[in-house]
Amino acid sequence: DSGVTQTPKHLITATGQRVTLRCSPRSGDLSVYWYQQSLDQGLQFLIQYYNGEERAKGNILERFSAQQFPDLHSELNLSSLELGDSALYFCASSVGQLGATNEKLFFGSGTQLSVL
Amino acid sequence: GENVEQHPSTLSVQEGDSAVIKCTYSDSASNYFPWYKQELGKGPQLIIDIRSNVGEKKDQRIAVTLNKTAKHFSLHITETQPEDSAVYFCAASRNTGFQKLVFGTGTRLLVSP
């Protein structure tokens, strides 16, 4: 168990809908990262938050947004869902915002999103 | 930006054999190289990582080697066991943040009893 908690494990919804994915980082970790994993694109970095503030953006669509709350949990909001958004969404956490020596990145077990 | 290529995409071995997965990277400034194991229905689990100030690192049956000149690194698993069956991902980044971590496309390892 990595200590990163994601809910729900599975989510089935229809096109055009909006969903929220939740992540609790490991105790003591201030950085949260969101990744999308699909068969054709592999693991793609979406966005990073550090101590409540957005720090980096990757290949995140404008229909997607995220936030990190004062208790450090994070939510990824996906709206106007399309069939192509079906994927595994992972949250990961680390202590700091930079990959300093001895820092490591730990992943949660993911949310499987199916858009029908 | 960084590009990571991983081979092979699938690897089948008999229990007790060794398995080797290779990755190449493009950014000569990359200096952090982790390996993740992903079992079915689970998230990627960090199994070993290496930084560019060392050429090899071992942890029990798992070892990683790094050749900075050739820009490639490899994962070696000895005495494979059926529970080693999973998808393995390599990754590379500069030491400037995990948001820059670029993953390989994965290797599906199947260890047959």
mmCIF file of C-alpha atoms in Angstrom, chain B residues 65-108:
data_model
loop_
_atom_site.group_PDB
_atom_site.id
_atom_site.type_symbol
_atom_site.label_atom_id
_atom_site.label_comp_id
_atom_site.label_asym_id
_atom_site.label_seq_id
_atom_site.Cartn_x
_atom_site.Cartn_y
_atom_site.Cartn_z
ATOM 1 C CA THR B 65 22.121 -0.339 -14.429
ATOM 2 C CA LEU B 66 22.702 3.050 -15.999
ATOM 3 C CA ASN B 67 24.924 3.973 -18.917
ATOM 4 C CA LYS B 68 24.879 7.753 -19.205
ATOM 5 C CA THR B 69 27.179 7.812 -22.212
ATOM 6 C CA ALA B 70 24.835 5.634 -24.224
ATOM 7 C CA LYS B 71 21.762 7.107 -22.543
ATOM 8 C CA HIS B 72 20.227 3.835 -21.594
ATOM 9 C CA PHE B 73 19.277 2.030 -18.410
ATOM 10 C CA SER B 74 18.041 -1.455 -17.708
ATOM 11 C CA LEU B 75 16.077 -3.401 -15.124
ATOM 12 C CA HIS B 76 17.340 -6.861 -14.239
ATOM 13 C CA ILE B 77 15.210 -9.348 -12.331
ATOM 14 C CA THR B 78 16.905 -12.571 -11.288
ATOM 15 C CA GLU B 79 15.291 -15.837 -10.154
ATOM 16 C CA THR B 80 11.923 -14.692 -11.462
ATOM 17 C CA GLN B 81 8.769 -15.829 -9.692
ATOM 18 C CA PRO B 82 5.148 -15.925 -10.911
ATOM 19 C CA GLU B 83 4.369 -12.939 -8.656
ATOM 20 C CA ASP B 84 6.816 -10.887 -10.719
ATOM 21 C CA SER B 85 4.279 -11.008 -13.556
ATOM 22 C CA ALA B 86 3.133 -7.433 -14.147
ATOM 23 C CA VAL B 87 3.681 -4.436 -16.394
ATOM 24 C CA TYR B 88 6.937 -2.618 -15.737
ATOM 25 C CA PHE B 89 7.489 1.045 -16.595
ATOM 26 C CA CYS B 90 10.743 2.921 -16.771
ATOM 27 C CA ALA B 91 10.891 6.696 -16.518
ATOM 28 C CA ALA B 92 13.402 9.506 -16.761
ATOM 29 C CA SER B 93 13.620 13.121 -15.745
ATOM 30 C CA ARG B 94 15.933 15.895 -14.765
ATOM 31 C CA ASN B 95 16.112 16.543 -11.056
ATOM 32 C CA THR B 96 13.774 19.487 -11.438
ATOM 33 C CA GLY B 97 10.468 17.988 -10.488
ATOM 34 C CA PHE B 98 8.368 14.917 -10.950
ATOM 35 C CA GLN B 99 6.075 16.812 -13.311
ATOM 36 C CA LYS B 100 8.847 16.361 -15.853
ATOM 37 C CA LEU B 101 8.979 12.602 -15.360
ATOM 38 C CA VAL B 102 8.489 10.885 -18.731
ATOM 39 C CA PHE B 103 7.411 7.250 -18.755
ATOM 40 C CA GLY B 104 8.200 4.475 -21.174
ATOM 41 C CA THR B 105 5.377 2.562 -22.815
ATOM 42 C CA GLY B 106 5.682 -0.433 -20.488
ATOM 43 C CA THR B 107 6.783 -4.055 -20.653
ATOM 44 C CA ARG B 108 4.366 -6.841 -19.867
#
